[in-house]
XYZ file of N, CA and C in Angstrom:
453
model
N 24.079 -47.122 -40.767
C 24.048 -45.687 -40.582
C 22.662 -45.246 -40.118
N 21.647 -45.883 -40.662
C 20.281 -45.530 -40.266
C 20.039 -45.879 -38.801
N 20.572 -46.997 -38.344
C 20.391 -47.381 -36.936
C 21.039 -46.362 -36.005
N 22.136 -45.745 -36.431
C 22.823 -44.764 -35.603
C 22.024 -43.469 -35.474
N 21.039 -43.266 -36.340
C 20.224 -42.052 -36.301
C 18.914 -42.241 -35.534
N 18.680 -43.436 -35.006
C 17.442 -43.686 -34.245
C 17.375 -42.710 -33.073
N 16.205 -42.119 -32.868
C 15.999 -41.150 -31.806
C 16.102 -39.712 -32.274
N 16.453 -39.511 -33.541
C 16.576 -38.155 -34.075
C 15.212 -37.510 -34.260
N 15.182 -36.196 -34.061
C 13.986 -35.412 -34.379
C 13.992 -35.007 -35.843
N 15.189 -34.938 -36.429
C 15.359 -34.621 -37.844
C 16.689 -35.196 -38.297
N 16.767 -35.591 -39.566
C 17.989 -36.154 -40.131
C 18.348 -35.362 -41.383
N 19.634 -35.074 -41.523
C 20.154 -34.392 -42.697
C 21.208 -35.308 -43.296
N 20.955 -35.783 -44.513
C 21.912 -36.657 -45.185
C 22.786 -35.820 -46.101
N 24.074 -35.836 -45.850
C 25.034 -35.075 -46.645
C 25.673 -35.986 -47.676
N 25.601 -35.596 -48.939
C 26.157 -36.424 -50.010
C 25.265 -37.610 -50.298
N 23.996 -37.348 -50.576
C 23.009 -38.423 -50.739
C 23.224 -39.264 -51.995
N 23.888 -38.738 -52.998
C 24.209 -39.518 -54.198
C 22.989 -40.100 -54.879
N 23.003 -41.409 -55.092
C 21.889 -42.090 -55.775
C 20.798 -42.566 -54.819
N 21.041 -42.470 -53.514
C 19.986 -42.719 -52.550
C 19.937 -44.015 -51.777
N 20.978 -44.851 -51.755
C 20.852 -46.074 -50.955
C 20.732 -45.805 -49.450
N 21.469 -44.827 -48.939
C 21.358 -44.494 -47.521
C 20.030 -43.783 -47.268
N 19.617 -42.943 -48.205
C 18.322 -42.258 -48.101
C 17.205 -43.277 -47.925
N 17.233 -44.305 -48.749
C 16.219 -45.367 -48.676
C 16.224 -46.048 -47.310
N 17.407 -46.343 -46.798
C 17.511 -46.986 -45.477
C 17.012 -46.058 -44.375
N 17.335 -44.780 -44.479
C 16.858 -43.820 -43.476
C 15.336 -43.758 -43.462
N 14.722 -43.713 -44.634
C 13.254 -43.674 -44.709
C 12.635 -44.946 -44.142
N 13.263 -46.078 -44.402
C 12.737 -47.365 -43.924
C 12.860 -47.503 -42.407
N 13.996 -47.085 -41.849
C 14.253 -47.275 -40.411
C 13.758 -46.134 -39.530
N 13.468 -44.976 -40.140
C 13.056 -43.809 -39.356
C 11.769 -43.215 -39.926
N 10.699 -44.003 -39.989
C 9.462 -43.479 -40.569
C 8.949 -42.285 -39.763
N 8.524 -41.269 -40.462
C 7.966 -40.098 -39.809
C 8.983 -39.064 -39.358
N 10.271 -39.378 -39.428
C 11.308 -38.419 -39.046
C 11.622 -37.552 -40.264
N 11.528 -36.224 -40.122
C 11.846 -35.355 -41.257
C 13.268 -35.608 -41.771
N 13.406 -35.681 -43.093
C 14.683 -35.974 -43.724
C 14.983 -34.931 -44.792
N 16.168 -34.366 -44.712
C 16.681 -33.477 -45.751
C 17.834 -34.213 -46.410
N 17.750 -34.427 -47.720
C 18.826 -35.064 -48.480
C 19.570 -33.966 -49.231
N 20.876 -33.891 -49.021
C 21.703 -32.845 -49.626
C 22.602 -33.481 -50.676
N 22.539 -32.952 -51.888
C 23.368 -33.458 -52.982
C 23.776 -32.283 -53.860
N 25.060 -32.111 -54.062
C 25.588 -30.987 -54.822
C 25.356 -31.138 -56.329
N 25.456 -32.348 -56.834
C 25.371 -32.570 -58.279
C 23.913 -32.564 -58.750
N 23.616 -31.682 -59.696
C 22.242 -31.491 -60.183
C 21.596 -32.780 -60.699
N 22.272 -33.595 -61.526
C 21.614 -34.819 -62.008
C 21.236 -35.780 -60.874
N 22.093 -35.878 -59.873
C 21.800 -36.760 -58.741
C 20.672 -36.188 -57.885
N 20.655 -34.867 -57.703
C 19.571 -34.236 -56.934
C 18.228 -34.452 -57.633
N 18.199 -34.314 -58.952
C 16.956 -34.564 -59.704
C 16.509 -36.015 -59.545
N 17.461 -36.915 -59.604
C 17.143 -38.341 -59.444
C 16.563 -38.627 -58.057
N 17.150 -38.004 -57.035
C 16.632 -38.172 -55.665
C 15.214 -37.638 -55.539
N 14.949 -36.463 -56.131
C 13.598 -35.882 -56.069
C 12.573 -36.798 -56.734
N 12.957 -37.393 -57.862
C 12.044 -38.297 -58.566
C 11.826 -39.587 -57.777
N 12.879 -40.095 -57.170
C 12.799 -41.359 -56.438
C 12.111 -41.215 -55.085
N 12.316 -40.063 -54.422
C 11.782 -39.840 -53.073
C 11.011 -38.520 -53.035
N 9.833 -38.472 -53.634
C 9.101 -37.197 -53.727
C 8.631 -36.639 -52.379
N 8.622 -37.452 -51.339
C 8.110 -36.994 -50.039
C 9.162 -36.303 -49.169
N 10.431 -36.281 -49.601
C 11.458 -35.676 -48.755
C 11.958 -34.363 -49.341
N 12.634 -33.602 -48.501
C 13.222 -32.330 -48.880
C 14.607 -32.599 -49.463
N 14.742 -32.486 -50.789
C 16.033 -32.671 -51.454
C 16.581 -31.290 -51.782
N 17.804 -31.036 -51.345
C 18.427 -29.737 -51.592
C 19.687 -29.910 -52.421
N 19.683 -29.278 -53.586
C 20.888 -29.263 -54.407
C 21.740 -28.101 -53.920
N 22.706 -28.412 -53.089
C 23.521 -27.377 -52.452
C 24.761 -28.020 -51.856
N 25.698 -27.171 -51.470
C 26.874 -27.635 -50.744
C 26.462 -27.987 -49.318
N 27.079 -28.999 -48.755
C 26.773 -29.418 -47.380
C 26.929 -28.254 -46.418
N 27.986 -27.470 -46.552
C 28.226 -26.338 -45.669
C 27.044 -25.373 -45.675
N 26.528 -25.087 -46.837
C 25.409 -24.147 -46.965
C 24.184 -24.640 -46.189
N 23.863 -25.909 -46.327
C 22.689 -26.461 -45.647
C 22.916 -26.536 -44.147
N 24.076 -27.032 -43.733
C 24.369 -27.153 -42.293
C 24.361 -25.774 -41.632
N 24.965 -24.792 -42.280
C 24.966 -23.433 -41.714
C 23.548 -22.899 -41.554
N 22.659 -23.255 -42.460
C 21.274 -22.807 -42.379
C 20.458 -23.498 -41.298
N 20.983 -24.568 -40.739
C 20.261 -25.334 -39.715
C 20.829 -25.150 -38.314
N 21.789 -24.260 -38.154
C 22.485 -24.135 -36.875
C 21.530 -23.837 -35.715
N 20.425 -23.142 -35.970
C 19.470 -22.830 -34.906
C 18.300 -23.810 -34.843
N 18.350 -24.873 -35.610
C 17.262 -25.861 -35.625
C 17.175 -26.536 -34.256
N 15.987 -26.600 -33.675
C 15.857 -27.214 -32.344
C 15.854 -28.745 -32.405
N 16.078 -29.351 -31.265
C 15.943 -30.804 -31.132
C 17.187 -31.582 -31.495
N 16.994 -32.894 -31.535
C 18.080 -33.831 -31.830
C 18.206 -33.977 -33.344
N 19.160 -33.261 -33.901
C 19.404 -33.317 -35.337
C 20.624 -34.194 -35.569
N 20.462 -35.182 -36.448
C 21.563 -36.082 -36.790
C 21.967 -35.828 -38.236
N 23.255 -35.576 -38.432
C 23.825 -35.474 -39.769
C 24.333 -36.856 -40.143
N 23.919 -37.366 -41.278
C 24.371 -38.663 -41.777
C 25.147 -38.361 -43.050
N 26.407 -38.759 -43.094
C 27.263 -38.323 -44.193
C 28.034 -39.462 -44.850
N 28.052 -39.379 -46.169
C 28.928 -40.238 -46.968
C 29.928 -39.375 -47.722
N 30.113 -38.136 -47.276
C 31.055 -37.247 -47.952
C 32.474 -37.810 -47.845
N 33.218 -37.774 -48.942
C 34.599 -38.295 -48.942
C 35.585 -37.214 -48.483
N 35.642 -36.952 -47.191
C 36.420 -35.828 -46.675
C 37.878 -35.842 -47.123
N 38.486 -37.001 -47.198
C 39.910 -37.054 -47.559
C 40.163 -36.768 -49.027
N 39.139 -36.857 -49.868
C 39.357 -36.581 -51.283
C 38.676 -35.298 -51.767
N 38.024 -34.574 -50.867
C 37.446 -33.282 -51.236
C 38.576 -32.278 -51.468
N 38.354 -31.278 -52.339
C 39.355 -30.212 -52.435
C 39.617 -29.641 -51.043
N 40.866 -29.334 -50.757
C 41.283 -28.963 -49.401
C 40.414 -27.856 -48.794
N 40.167 -26.788 -49.531
C 39.386 -25.671 -48.997
C 37.936 -26.075 -48.735
N 37.348 -26.816 -49.656
C 35.961 -27.276 -49.491
C 35.856 -28.191 -48.277
N 36.793 -29.121 -48.157
C 36.786 -30.033 -47.016
C 36.930 -29.287 -45.701
N 37.844 -28.328 -45.645
C 38.083 -27.585 -44.404
C 36.864 -26.769 -43.993
N 36.237 -26.083 -44.942
C 35.081 -25.265 -44.555
C 33.876 -26.136 -44.221
N 33.753 -27.304 -44.847
C 32.660 -28.222 -44.521
C 32.856 -28.785 -43.114
N 34.065 -29.198 -42.792
C 34.374 -29.703 -41.456
C 34.123 -28.620 -40.409
N 34.567 -27.410 -40.667
C 34.347 -26.309 -39.714
C 32.861 -26.084 -39.474
N 32.081 -26.125 -40.532
C 30.635 -25.923 -40.429
C 29.984 -27.030 -39.608
N 30.341 -28.281 -39.895
C 29.784 -29.418 -39.171
C 30.163 -29.347 -37.691
N 31.413 -29.043 -37.406
C 31.862 -28.986 -36.014
C 31.164 -27.862 -35.249
N 30.980 -26.709 -35.880
C 30.260 -25.609 -35.227
C 28.813 -26.006 -34.964
N 28.200 -26.709 -35.908
C 26.819 -27.183 -35.754
C 26.713 -28.151 -34.571
N 27.617 -29.113 -34.507
C 27.588 -30.116 -33.442
C 27.870 -29.505 -32.076
N 28.735 -28.503 -32.019
C 29.107 -27.878 -30.748
C 27.939 -27.128 -30.106
N 26.885 -26.848 -30.864
C 25.725 -26.123 -30.343
C 24.913 -26.942 -29.345
N 24.965 -28.282 -29.457
C 24.144 -29.119 -28.576
C 24.707 -30.534 -28.483
N 24.770 -31.095 -27.282
C 25.236 -32.481 -27.134
C 24.248 -33.499 -27.710
N 23.043 -33.065 -28.056
C 22.063 -33.978 -28.656
C 22.295 -34.183 -30.149
N 23.123 -33.345 -30.747
C 23.413 -33.446 -32.180
C 24.588 -34.389 -32.393
N 24.582 -35.050 -33.554
C 25.745 -35.868 -33.889
C 25.873 -36.016 -35.389
N 27.079 -36.386 -35.777
C 27.396 -36.731 -37.158
C 27.625 -38.231 -37.205
N 27.002 -38.895 -38.156
C 27.251 -40.310 -38.426
C 27.935 -40.346 -39.787
N 29.177 -40.813 -39.815
C 30.007 -40.718 -41.020
C 30.459 -42.096 -41.498
N 30.313 -42.332 -42.794
C 30.769 -43.545 -43.465
C 32.153 -43.264 -44.033
N 33.100 -44.167 -43.828
C 34.433 -43.981 -44.380
C 35.095 -45.331 -44.650
N 35.985 -45.332 -45.627
C 36.754 -46.541 -45.924
C 38.064 -46.575 -45.148
N 38.411 -45.494 -44.479
C 39.661 -45.425 -43.728
C 39.499 -46.093 -42.365
N 40.569 -46.691 -41.818
C 40.474 -47.330 -40.498
C 40.584 -46.345 -39.335
N 40.627 -45.064 -39.635
C 40.747 -44.042 -38.592
C 39.625 -43.029 -38.739
N 39.495 -42.144 -37.760
C 38.449 -41.109 -37.788
C 38.533 -40.324 -39.095
N 37.391 -39.946 -39.641
C 37.342 -39.297 -40.953
C 38.080 -37.961 -41.055
N 38.143 -37.205 -39.963
C 38.880 -35.946 -39.951
C 39.169 -35.576 -38.500
N 40.131 -34.693 -38.314
C 40.473 -34.227 -36.969
C 39.364 -33.314 -36.466
N 38.966 -33.532 -35.237
C 37.889 -32.743 -34.639
C 38.441 -31.892 -33.504
N 37.807 -30.751 -33.246
C 38.237 -29.939 -32.103
C 38.028 -30.701 -30.793
N 38.726 -30.290 -29.767
C 38.727 -31.058 -28.521
C 37.371 -31.143 -27.828
N 36.444 -30.243 -28.124
C 35.117 -30.322 -27.492
C 34.228 -31.382 -28.144
N 34.694 -31.969 -29.230
C 33.963 -33.042 -29.904
C 34.778 -34.325 -29.848
N 34.095 -35.468 -29.818
C 34.774 -36.760 -29.736
C 34.258 -37.722 -30.807
N 35.193 -38.417 -31.435
C 34.859 -39.480 -32.381
C 34.679 -40.795 -31.630
N 33.773 -41.631 -32.131
C 33.562 -42.985 -31.622
C 33.261 -43.876 -32.833
N 34.026 -44.954 -32.987
C 33.719 -45.884 -34.078
C 32.543 -46.739 -33.649
N 31.472 -46.652 -34.398
C 30.239 -47.363 -34.071
C 30.236 -48.775 -34.635
N 30.763 -48.950 -35.839
C 30.705 -50.271 -36.472
C 31.719 -50.372 -37.597
N 32.019 -51.610 -37.953
C 32.785 -51.910 -39.156
C 31.890 -52.793 -40.017
N 31.757 -52.435 -41.279
C 30.925 -53.195 -42.209
C 31.863 -54.106 -42.999
N 32.011 -55.331 -42.526
C 32.952 -56.274 -43.109
C 32.492 -56.775 -44.470
N 31.185 -56.763 -44.733
C 30.680 -57.222 -46.038
C 31.059 -56.271 -47.162
N 31.397 -55.039 -46.803
C 31.788 -54.043 -47.799
C 33.210 -54.320 -48.265
N 33.505 -54.047 -49.536
C 34.859 -54.211 -50.048
C 35.344 -52.875 -50.573
N 36.330 -52.254 -49.954
C 36.990 -52.678 -48.721
C 36.061 -52.475 -47.523
N 36.395 -53.073 -46.389
C 35.565 -52.866 -45.203
C 35.411 -51.373 -44.907
N 34.227 -51.001 -44.460
C 33.918 -49.595 -44.194
C 33.668 -49.393 -42.710
N 33.956 -48.206 -42.249
C 33.704 -47.857 -40.860
C 32.537 -46.878 -40.756
N 31.779 -47.028 -39.698
C 30.729 -46.081 -39.366
C 31.195 -45.385 -38.078
N 31.376 -44.087 -38.156
C 31.881 -43.293 -37.046
C 30.842 -42.279 -36.606
N 30.855 -41.937 -35.323
C 29.974 -40.895 -34.788
C 30.831 -39.811 -34.160
N 30.413 -38.563 -34.376
C 31.089 -37.422 -33.782
C 30.048 -36.576 -33.073
N 30.321 -36.267 -31.793
C 29.423 -35.385 -31.056
C 30.168 -34.742 -29.899
N 29.486 -33.785 -29.279
C 30.086 -33.058 -28.174
C 30.474 -34.022 -27.056
N 31.651 -33.796 -26.499
C 32.117 -34.614 -25.383
C 31.213 -34.344 -24.186
N 30.825 -35.382 -23.503
C 29.909 -35.235 -22.369
C 30.676 -35.167 -21.067
């Protein structure tokens, strides 16, 4: 997932959890501003303690993404959010927010981790999914998908 964010001017990690992807992002993208988003207070506190140099936001992904819609440059969203198991309304508004954010610029993209063999969610026609990789060492195998404006 970190390799898919190479070239970003800023990275926003949605659903940072305990921080394994956060750690990889910091290692592979030194000097790139990183915002780690985690809704659960105990996990957000843990991230702040573990990674004091980054911006950790205890908030819903939609709230943070909506606040960055005018952010300039190549912004990459890196997500481990479980879209298929989120409450229906939360999932729908998060997807809408992400898609509106991505539609603002072809330089923006979402890098999404999923255990499903198909795209993580249906995207509007101006955006296109591309499977970047399959992580066979993971049990079950995981897919890394990218979503961005169709060129």
